[in-house]
Short mmCIF file of C-alpha atoms in Angstrom, two decimals:
data_model
loop_
_atom_site.label_atom_id
_atom_site.label_comp_id
_atom_site.label_asym_id
_atom_site.label_seq_id
_atom_site.Cartn_x
_atom_site.Cartn_y
_atom_site.Cartn_z
CA MET A 5 -38.57 -8.47 -12.19
CA LYS A 6 -36.05 -9.11 -9.39
CA LEU A 7 -33.55 -10.41 -11.94
CA LEU A 8 -33.94 -7.23 -14.00
CA ILE A 9 -33.33 -5.01 -10.95
CA ILE A 10 -30.20 -6.99 -10.00
CA LEU A 11 -28.89 -6.68 -13.57
CA ILE A 12 -29.46 -2.90 -13.60
CA LEU A 13 -27.67 -2.50 -10.23
CA PHE A 14 -24.73 -4.61 -11.44
CA ILE A 15 -24.30 -2.47 -14.56
CA PHE A 16 -24.58 0.75 -12.53
CA LEU A 17 -21.96 -0.31 -9.96
CA ASN A 18 -19.51 -1.45 -12.63
CA ASN A 19 -19.92 1.80 -14.53
CA SER A 20 -19.50 3.78 -11.32
CA ASN A 21 -16.23 2.04 -10.45
CA SER A 22 -14.97 2.55 -14.01
CA ASP A 23 -15.85 6.24 -13.79
CA ILE A 24 -13.83 6.56 -10.57
CA ILE A 25 -10.76 4.94 -12.12
CA ASN A 26 -11.06 6.82 -15.41
CA GLN A 27 -11.56 10.13 -13.63
CA ASN A 28 -8.37 9.54 -11.65
CA GLN A 29 -6.32 8.44 -14.66
CA ASN A 30 -7.45 11.37 -16.82
CA GLN A 31 -6.08 13.94 -14.38
CA LYS A 32 -2.79 15.32 -15.66
CA PRO A 33 -0.03 16.80 -13.50
CA LYS A 34 1.63 20.08 -14.35
CA ASN A 35 4.35 18.41 -16.44
CA GLY A 36 1.78 17.13 -18.96
CA TYR A 37 2.89 13.51 -18.45
CA LYS A 38 0.61 11.10 -16.61
CA LEU A 39 1.48 7.57 -15.64
CA SER A 40 -1.45 5.68 -17.12
CA ASN A 41 -0.39 2.06 -16.80
CA GLY A 42 -3.65 0.98 -15.15
CA LEU A 43 -1.70 -0.75 -12.37
CA ALA A 44 -1.76 -0.64 -8.57
CA LEU A 45 -5.41 0.35 -8.45
CA THR A 46 -5.20 -0.96 -4.89
CA PRO A 47 -2.01 -0.98 -2.78
CA PRO A 48 0.43 -3.64 -4.04
CA MET A 49 0.88 -6.77 -1.92
CA GLY A 50 3.95 -8.96 -1.98
CA PHE A 51 7.35 -9.80 -0.51
CA ASN A 52 10.77 -8.15 -0.25
CA TYR A 53 13.76 -9.62 1.59
CA TRP A 54 15.50 -6.41 2.68
CA ASN A 55 14.11 -6.13 6.22
CA PHE A 56 15.45 -9.53 7.29
CA ASP A 57 18.26 -10.31 4.83
CA GLY A 58 19.59 -6.84 4.01
CA CYS A 59 22.62 -7.24 1.75
CA LYS A 60 23.64 -10.67 3.05
CA THR A 61 24.77 -12.04 -0.29
CA ASN A 62 25.15 -15.55 1.14
CA LEU A 63 21.35 -15.55 1.57
CA ILE A 64 20.23 -13.62 -1.53
CA ASN A 65 20.08 -16.12 -4.36
CA GLU A 66 17.92 -17.85 -6.92
CA THR A 67 16.96 -20.71 -4.60
CA MET A 68 15.78 -18.41 -1.82
CA MET A 69 13.61 -16.40 -4.23
CA MET A 70 12.09 -19.50 -5.80
CA ASP A 71 11.47 -21.15 -2.44
CA THR A 72 9.80 -17.96 -1.19
CA ALA A 73 7.57 -17.78 -4.24
CA TYR A 74 6.61 -21.43 -3.77
CA ALA A 75 5.84 -20.84 -0.09
CA MET A 76 3.58 -17.89 -0.97
CA SER A 77 1.74 -20.01 -3.53
CA THR A 78 1.05 -22.81 -1.04
CA ASN A 79 0.61 -21.14 2.38
CA GLY A 80 -2.43 -19.04 1.51
CA MET A 81 -0.66 -15.74 0.82
CA SER A 82 -1.18 -15.69 -2.93
CA LYS A 83 -4.82 -16.64 -2.40
CA VAL A 84 -5.49 -13.49 -0.35
CA GLY A 85 -3.69 -11.12 -2.73
CA TYR A 86 0.09 -11.26 -2.24
CA GLU A 87 1.38 -11.40 -5.80
CA TYR A 88 4.77 -9.63 -6.10
CA VAL A 89 7.99 -11.47 -5.22
CA ASN A 90 10.53 -8.67 -5.15
CA LEU A 91 14.29 -8.49 -5.35
CA ASP A 92 16.01 -5.65 -3.51
CA ASP A 93 19.59 -4.38 -3.53
CA CYS A 94 22.55 -6.76 -3.93
CA TRP A 95 21.07 -9.13 -6.54
CA MET A 96 23.31 -7.79 -9.31
CA ALA A 97 26.80 -8.53 -10.49
CA LYS A 98 29.25 -5.78 -9.57
CA THR A 99 29.61 -4.71 -13.21
CA ARG A 100 27.45 -4.52 -16.33
CA ASP A 101 28.15 -6.85 -19.25
CA GLU A 102 30.11 -5.90 -22.38
CA ASN A 103 26.98 -4.34 -23.90
CA GLY A 104 26.25 -2.22 -20.85
CA ASN A 105 23.37 -4.38 -19.66
CA LEU A 106 22.61 -5.10 -16.03
CA ARG A 107 23.14 -8.71 -15.07
CA ALA A 108 22.44 -10.86 -12.05
CA ASP A 109 25.31 -12.22 -9.99
CA PRO A 110 26.25 -15.30 -12.03
CA ILE A 111 27.07 -17.44 -8.99
CA ARG A 112 23.99 -16.66 -6.91
CA PHE A 113 21.59 -16.48 -9.88
CA PRO A 114 23.13 -18.98 -12.31
CA HIS A 115 20.12 -19.11 -14.64
CA GLY A 116 19.56 -15.36 -14.78
CA ILE A 117 16.56 -13.16 -14.05
CA LYS A 118 14.41 -14.32 -16.99
CA TYR A 119 14.54 -17.86 -15.61
CA LEU A 120 13.47 -16.62 -12.16
CA SER A 121 10.71 -14.54 -13.72
CA ASP A 122 9.39 -17.50 -15.71
CA TYR A 123 9.29 -19.69 -12.60
CA ILE A 124 7.44 -17.08 -10.52
CA HIS A 125 4.97 -16.51 -13.36
CA SER A 126 4.35 -20.26 -13.56
CA LEU A 127 3.06 -20.06 -9.98
CA GLY A 128 0.64 -17.31 -10.94
CA MET A 129 2.67 -14.54 -9.27
CA LYS A 130 4.84 -11.65 -10.44
CA LEU A 131 8.48 -10.62 -10.19
CA GLY A 132 9.67 -7.32 -8.78
CA ILE A 133 13.15 -5.91 -9.26
CA TYR A 134 15.30 -3.25 -7.58
CA GLY A 135 17.38 -0.55 -9.22
CA ASP A 136 18.79 2.84 -8.40
CA ILE A 137 18.29 6.08 -10.28
CA GLY A 138 21.84 7.20 -9.43
CA SER A 139 25.33 6.12 -10.46
CA GLU A 140 25.38 3.23 -7.97
CA THR A 141 22.88 1.48 -5.71
CA CYS A 142 23.03 2.16 -1.98
CA LYS A 143 25.32 -0.87 -1.57
CA GLY A 144 27.60 -0.08 -4.49
CA TYR A 145 26.12 -2.11 -7.34
CA PRO A 146 25.59 -0.59 -10.82
CA GLY A 147 23.06 2.24 -10.91
CA SER A 148 20.86 3.28 -13.81
CA GLU A 149 22.11 6.84 -14.32
CA ASN A 150 22.80 7.26 -18.06
CA TYR A 151 21.19 3.83 -18.65
CA LEU A 152 17.54 4.55 -17.86
CA GLU A 153 16.08 3.61 -21.23
CA GLN A 154 18.36 0.60 -21.66
CA ASP A 155 17.49 -0.72 -18.19
CA ALA A 156 13.76 -0.19 -18.72
CA LYS A 157 13.97 -2.31 -21.87
CA GLN A 158 16.04 -4.93 -20.02
CA PHE A 159 13.45 -5.19 -17.23
CA ALA A 160 10.72 -5.67 -19.82
CA GLU A 161 12.70 -8.38 -21.66
CA TRP A 162 13.17 -10.24 -18.38
CA GLY A 163 9.43 -10.19 -17.71
CA VAL A 164 9.61 -7.91 -14.69
CA ASP A 165 6.27 -6.76 -13.25
CA PHE A 166 7.32 -4.31 -10.50
CA VAL A 167 10.22 -1.83 -10.52
CA LYS A 168 11.46 -0.27 -7.28
CA MET A 169 13.91 2.54 -8.00
CA ASP A 170 16.02 3.81 -5.13
CA GLY A 171 17.73 7.21 -5.08
CA CYS A 172 21.24 6.76 -3.71
CA ASN A 173 24.11 8.58 -5.38
CA MET A 174 22.05 11.24 -7.12
CA GLN A 175 21.32 14.83 -6.17
CA VAL A 176 17.72 15.46 -5.13
CA SER A 177 17.63 18.37 -7.60
CA GLN A 178 18.13 15.86 -10.46
CA MET A 179 15.48 13.39 -9.35
CA LYS A 180 12.45 15.05 -10.89
CA LYS A 181 13.79 14.59 -14.41
CA ALA A 182 15.31 11.16 -13.76
CA TYR A 183 12.20 9.61 -12.22
CA THR A 184 9.97 11.18 -14.86
CA ASP A 185 12.17 9.92 -17.70
CA LEU A 186 12.31 6.40 -16.33
CA GLY A 187 8.53 6.34 -15.97
CA LYS A 188 8.21 7.21 -19.64
CA TYR A 189 10.74 4.57 -20.67
CA LEU A 190 8.99 1.89 -18.63
CA GLN A 191 5.66 2.79 -20.18
CA ASN A 192 7.18 2.85 -23.68
CA THR A 193 8.25 -0.79 -23.36
CA GLY A 194 4.60 -1.79 -23.53
CA ARG A 195 5.02 -4.16 -20.57
CA PRO A 196 2.88 -3.44 -17.48
CA MET A 197 5.29 -2.68 -14.61
CA VAL A 198 4.30 -1.13 -11.30
CA TYR A 199 6.62 1.84 -10.73
CA SER A 200 7.82 2.56 -7.19
CA CYS A 201 9.86 5.73 -6.63
CA SER A 202 12.03 6.83 -3.69
CA TRP A 203 12.39 10.55 -4.44
CA PRO A 204 10.35 11.74 -1.39
CA THR A 205 12.58 9.81 1.02
CA TYR A 206 15.68 11.65 -0.13
CA ALA A 207 13.88 15.00 -0.19
CA TYR A 208 12.78 14.31 3.39
CA VAL A 209 16.31 13.50 4.56
CA GLU A 210 17.60 16.79 3.10
CA ASN A 211 14.54 18.78 4.26
CA ILE A 212 13.61 19.70 0.69
CA THR A 213 9.99 20.45 -0.18
CA MET A 214 8.47 17.62 -2.20
CA PRO A 215 5.97 18.28 -5.04
CA PHE A 216 3.51 15.50 -4.22
CA ASP A 217 0.98 16.79 -6.73
CA TYR A 218 3.67 16.00 -9.32
CA ILE A 219 4.93 12.61 -8.18
CA GLU A 220 1.41 11.22 -7.84
CA GLY A 221 1.21 11.60 -11.62
CA ILE A 222 4.45 9.80 -12.52
CA CYS A 223 4.72 6.92 -10.01
CA ASN A 224 2.36 4.23 -8.74
CA LEU A 225 3.78 4.52 -5.23
CA TRP A 226 6.51 6.48 -3.52
CA ARG A 227 8.63 5.77 -0.44
CA GLU A 228 8.59 8.38 2.30
CA PHE A 229 10.45 9.22 5.50
CA GLN A 230 13.27 7.17 7.04
CA ASP A 231 13.81 3.44 6.54
CA ILE A 232 11.65 1.34 8.82
CA ARG A 233 12.98 -0.86 11.64
CA ASP A 234 11.50 -3.72 13.67
CA ASP A 235 10.75 -1.40 16.59
CA PHE A 236 7.36 -0.19 17.83
CA LYS A 237 8.53 3.38 18.46
CA GLU A 238 10.22 3.59 15.06
CA TRP A 239 7.25 2.60 12.91
CA THR A 240 4.78 4.62 15.00
CA GLN A 241 7.03 7.61 14.39
CA ILE A 242 6.68 7.03 10.65
CA LEU A 243 2.91 6.87 11.18
CA ASP A 244 3.04 10.22 12.99
CA GLU A 245 5.08 11.75 10.20
CA MET A 246 2.53 10.52 7.66
CA GLU A 247 -0.27 12.11 9.68
CA ASP A 248 1.39 15.36 10.71
CA SER A 249 3.24 16.29 7.54
CA VAL A 250 2.18 19.25 5.44
CA PRO A 251 0.69 18.93 2.91
CA LYS A 252 -1.58 16.15 4.18
CA ARG A 253 -0.33 12.97 2.52
CA SER A 254 -3.72 11.28 2.27
CA GLN A 255 -4.95 13.75 -0.35
CA PHE A 256 -2.52 12.26 -2.89
CA ALA A 257 -3.59 8.63 -2.47
CA ALA A 258 -5.98 7.18 -5.06
CA PRO A 259 -6.25 4.11 -7.28
CA GLY A 260 -2.94 3.90 -9.12
CA SER A 261 -0.97 6.12 -6.73
CA PHE A 262 -0.20 5.43 -3.06
CA ASN A 263 2.00 6.71 -0.24
CA ASP A 264 4.51 4.08 0.90
CA PRO A 265 5.65 4.22 4.56
CA ASP A 266 7.96 1.23 3.90
CA MET A 267 7.72 -2.54 4.15
CA LEU A 268 6.17 -4.57 6.95
CA GLU A 269 8.30 -5.83 9.84
CA ILE A 270 5.81 -8.47 10.97
CA GLY A 271 7.53 -11.68 12.06
CA ASN A 272 11.08 -10.37 12.29
CA GLY A 273 11.16 -11.05 16.02
CA LEU A 274 11.78 -7.79 17.87
CA GLU A 275 8.13 -7.00 18.60
CA ASN A 276 5.28 -9.00 20.05
CA VAL A 277 2.17 -10.31 18.29
CA VAL A 278 0.00 -7.46 19.61
CA GLU A 279 2.35 -4.87 18.11
CA TYR A 280 2.55 -6.71 14.80
CA LYS A 281 -1.25 -6.83 14.60
CA SER A 282 -1.31 -3.09 15.20
CA MET A 283 1.13 -2.51 12.38
CA PHE A 284 -0.92 -4.60 9.98
CA SER A 285 -4.12 -2.83 11.02
CA LEU A 286 -2.72 0.68 10.66
CA TRP A 287 -0.88 0.00 7.38
CA SER A 288 -4.23 -1.22 6.04
CA ILE A 289 -6.12 1.83 7.31
CA ILE A 290 -3.68 4.22 5.60
CA ALA A 291 -3.82 2.28 2.30
CA ALA A 292 -0.13 1.40 2.45
CA PRO A 293 1.41 -1.31 0.26
CA LEU A 294 1.48 -4.62 2.14
CA ILE A 295 4.97 -5.88 1.34
CA ALA A 296 5.96 -8.64 3.77
CA GLY A 297 9.53 -8.10 4.91
CA ASN A 298 10.11 -11.34 6.82
CA ASP A 299 11.28 -14.87 6.08
CA LEU A 300 8.19 -16.45 4.52
CA ILE A 301 9.76 -19.89 4.23
CA SER A 302 10.19 -20.55 7.95
CA MET A 303 7.79 -18.07 9.62
CA SER A 304 5.51 -19.12 12.46
CA LYS A 305 1.82 -19.84 12.07
CA GLU A 306 1.20 -16.83 14.34
CA THR A 307 2.95 -14.57 11.84
CA LEU A 308 1.20 -16.12 8.85
CA ASP A 309 -2.20 -15.69 10.50
CA ILE A 310 -1.56 -11.96 10.83
CA LEU A 311 -0.42 -11.60 7.22
CA ILE A 312 -3.40 -13.47 5.76
CA ASN A 313 -6.21 -11.88 7.79
CA GLU A 314 -8.63 -11.49 4.91
CA GLU A 315 -10.97 -9.06 6.67
CA VAL A 316 -8.15 -6.61 7.37
CA ILE A 317 -6.75 -7.12 3.86
CA GLN A 318 -10.16 -6.25 2.40
CA VAL A 319 -9.85 -2.86 4.09
CA ASN A 320 -6.39 -2.35 2.62
CA GLN A 321 -7.60 -3.41 -0.84
CA ASP A 322 -10.80 -1.37 -0.84
CA PRO A 323 -11.40 -0.28 -4.47
CA LEU A 324 -12.00 3.38 -3.59
CA GLY A 325 -8.30 3.63 -2.74
CA ILE A 326 -8.92 6.29 -0.10
CA GLN A 327 -6.22 6.68 2.54
CA GLY A 328 -7.51 6.75 6.10
CA ASN A 329 -6.62 9.46 8.59
CA ARG A 330 -6.27 9.92 12.33
CA VAL A 331 -9.47 11.60 13.52
CA TYR A 332 -8.81 11.57 17.26
CA LYS A 333 -5.77 11.74 19.53
CA ASN A 334 -5.67 12.08 23.30
CA GLN A 335 -2.14 11.44 24.53
CA ASN A 336 -1.56 7.74 23.77
CA LEU A 337 -5.08 6.95 22.58
CA GLU A 338 -5.90 7.37 18.90
CA VAL A 339 -8.66 6.67 16.39
CA TYR A 340 -8.15 6.22 12.64
CA GLN A 341 -10.95 6.20 10.10
CA ARG A 342 -11.05 5.09 6.46
CA THR A 343 -13.96 5.44 4.06
CA LEU A 344 -14.81 2.23 2.23
CA ILE A 345 -17.06 1.26 -0.63
CA ASN A 346 -20.79 0.83 0.02
CA ASN A 347 -20.90 3.69 2.56
CA SER A 348 -18.93 1.64 5.07
CA TYR A 349 -16.02 2.66 7.31
CA ALA A 350 -12.97 0.97 8.79
CA ILE A 351 -12.06 2.22 12.26
CA ALA A 352 -8.84 1.52 14.18
CA LEU A 353 -8.81 2.19 17.93
CA PHE A 354 -5.09 2.32 18.73
CA ASN A 355 -3.50 2.39 22.19
CA ARG A 356 0.18 3.22 21.98
CA GLY A 357 0.42 3.52 25.77
CA ASP A 358 1.67 1.01 28.31
CA ILE A 359 -1.61 0.35 30.17
CA SER A 360 -4.96 -0.98 28.97
CA SER A 361 -7.44 1.81 28.27
CA ASP A 362 -10.97 2.31 27.00
CA ILE A 363 -11.31 4.13 23.69
CA THR A 364 -14.68 5.51 22.63
CA ILE A 365 -15.82 6.56 19.18
CA THR A 366 -18.84 8.78 18.53
CA ASN A 367 -20.86 9.99 15.58
CA GLU A 368 -19.38 13.44 16.05
CA MET A 369 -15.81 12.14 16.05
CA LEU A 370 -16.43 10.21 12.82
CA ASN A 371 -18.40 13.07 11.24
CA LEU A 372 -21.43 10.83 10.79
CA THR A 373 -24.33 13.29 10.85
CA ASN A 374 -27.07 11.24 9.22
CA HIS A 375 -28.00 9.16 12.28
CA GLN A 376 -27.42 5.95 10.32
CA ASN A 377 -27.20 2.69 12.26
CA PHE A 378 -24.21 0.47 11.46
CA ASN A 379 -23.38 -3.15 12.05
CA ILE A 380 -20.12 -3.52 13.99
CA ARG A 381 -17.70 -6.20 12.77
CA ASP A 382 -14.46 -6.91 14.68
CA LEU A 383 -11.84 -7.69 12.04
CA TRP A 384 -9.47 -9.57 14.36
CA THR A 385 -11.91 -11.64 16.41
CA HIS A 386 -14.10 -12.09 13.31
CA THR A 387 -17.24 -11.47 15.35
CA ASP A 388 -20.31 -9.25 14.96
CA ASN A 389 -20.50 -6.87 17.91
CA GLY A 390 -23.92 -5.31 17.75
CA THR A 391 -25.02 -1.94 16.37
CA PHE A 392 -23.31 1.45 16.27
CA SER A 393 -25.73 4.34 16.39
CA ASP A 394 -24.11 6.99 18.58
CA THR A 395 -21.13 5.56 20.49
CA PHE A 396 -18.93 2.49 20.75
CA THR A 397 -16.32 1.75 23.43
CA ALA A 398 -13.60 -0.90 23.42
CA SER A 399 -11.00 -1.86 25.98
CA VAL A 400 -7.65 -1.80 24.18
CA GLN A 401 -4.49 -3.51 25.46
CA PRO A 402 -1.13 -1.71 25.52
CA HIS A 403 0.24 -1.23 21.98
CA ALA A 404 -2.85 -2.96 20.59
CA THR A 405 -5.41 -2.00 17.98
CA VAL A 406 -9.08 -2.89 17.93
CA MET A 407 -10.09 -2.78 14.28
CA ILE A 408 -13.75 -2.70 13.32
CA LYS A 409 -15.80 -2.21 10.20
CA LEU A 410 -19.03 -0.20 10.27
CA SER A 411 -21.49 -1.31 7.60
CA PRO A 412 -24.91 0.37 7.17
CA LYS A 413 -27.82 -1.62 8.50
CA ILE A 414 -30.31 -2.56 5.81
CA ASN A 415 -33.66 -0.82 6.22
CA ASN A 416 -36.15 -3.67 6.14
CA ASN A 417 -39.26 -1.51 5.75
CA ASN A 418 -38.33 -0.84 2.11
CA ASN A 419 -39.28 2.80 2.42
CA ASN A 420 -37.67 4.16 -0.71
CA ASN A 421 -37.96 7.78 0.34
CA ASN A 422 -36.20 7.14 3.62
CA ASN A 423 -33.50 5.11 1.91
CA ASN A 424 -32.88 7.89 -0.60
CA ASN A 425 -32.67 10.47 2.15
CA ASN A 426 -30.24 8.33 4.11
CA ASN A 427 -28.02 7.84 1.08
CA ASN A 428 -28.00 11.54 0.26
CA ASN A 429 -27.17 12.49 3.83
CA ASN A 430 -24.41 9.93 3.98
CA ASN A 431 -22.88 11.17 0.73
CA SER A 432 -22.82 14.73 2.01
CA SER A 433 -20.69 13.74 5.00
CA ILE A 434 -18.58 11.03 3.43
CA HIS A 435 -14.80 11.51 3.79
CA LEU A 436 -13.73 11.57 0.15
CA PRO A 437 -10.86 13.30 -1.66
CA LEU A 438 -12.00 16.20 -3.82
CA LYS A 439 -11.19 14.18 -6.96
CA TYR A 440 -14.02 11.76 -5.99
CA LYS A 441 -16.59 14.07 -4.39
CA LYS A 442 -17.95 15.30 -7.70
CA HIS A 443 -18.62 11.75 -8.78
CA PHE A 444 -20.46 10.76 -5.62
CA LEU A 445 -22.40 14.00 -5.22
CA LYS A 446 -23.33 14.69 -8.84
CA ASN A 447 -26.78 13.21 -8.30
#
């Protein structure tokens, strides 16, 4: 009998998750075209060299990329979900070949991109590539304007798995058509390629209103705001912009489509460990892509331990794909909340001030009206910290984040009526995007 019940629950949960994904993919934006590549159902995880190498062509080469991929496959990163090894600007030759095809710099990538792709795939990981929707990349290499279909086919032939398209050297007014067309061409190749767009960044710089209800239908993720820097005030400003912008960015995040506040700066040396832990915590709460932007070959164990914290990564990779929000702010003290699967919540208590302070969360603050008791799990100390029923207080160091997970306590008296009531009450207060509420509340 127990085996039968377990089997029924397994089938129900699988069908429920499929319904969530299918419901999201069947929504069509106003242009009638919907990116339906079935990719990035959780925020992508991987590596990109730009934050520490920039366009230093003496460092950007085949050996560095292969060594990085090997490091990821052996240091525990690939095991916890980092799978994309991404090129950025400056990998190309300065000109296309005689047939108009993009080509890698022949000195720095002597075997070409297909060779690099094959090697990365042999390690069980995936290759990402950089291009630009305009006439040239930001650093003056060949752009894809007038070559969108040809370049999409070239990426597919090389075995590319992730395409990041920048937006230098193109008018913002032209980007809607260009990014939409490239999305179609990528999909038409038949090769699964995550599609990352940069249109919102350029709209932001020029103070142009961005149609997020449109871009969420044509791209898997989209860069926003200014480029990030290894500076606590800089990345917290991006966090503020994500929270304070109108329309609210979190409403557009879902499996297959995510806001991208830019790559991680963890390990690049200009911040301390406490600040790097905060960045990792908050990027996970807001369902941001986790793209490591540091030197993975020679990083410290301290840096690696932050990047492979599985309990925090599980929050980032939660299958509901719901972006967390700030639910409390009092000067330098803030609380972020993210709804997780199984009626659980991730909570980040963030102190951006310069002195240690207590931060308290309450049922009212978290909009938990069902009087449910929760187990408290600290995701950095990896300890169980008792029960949350009404309030919880933590002492938080300057620039630090205490990150906890609240999981419902199991009712051991097996009172089915009470359990049903608790579930119904919890569903009525759960923080879900409208696109999911109908699914969860239909019963």
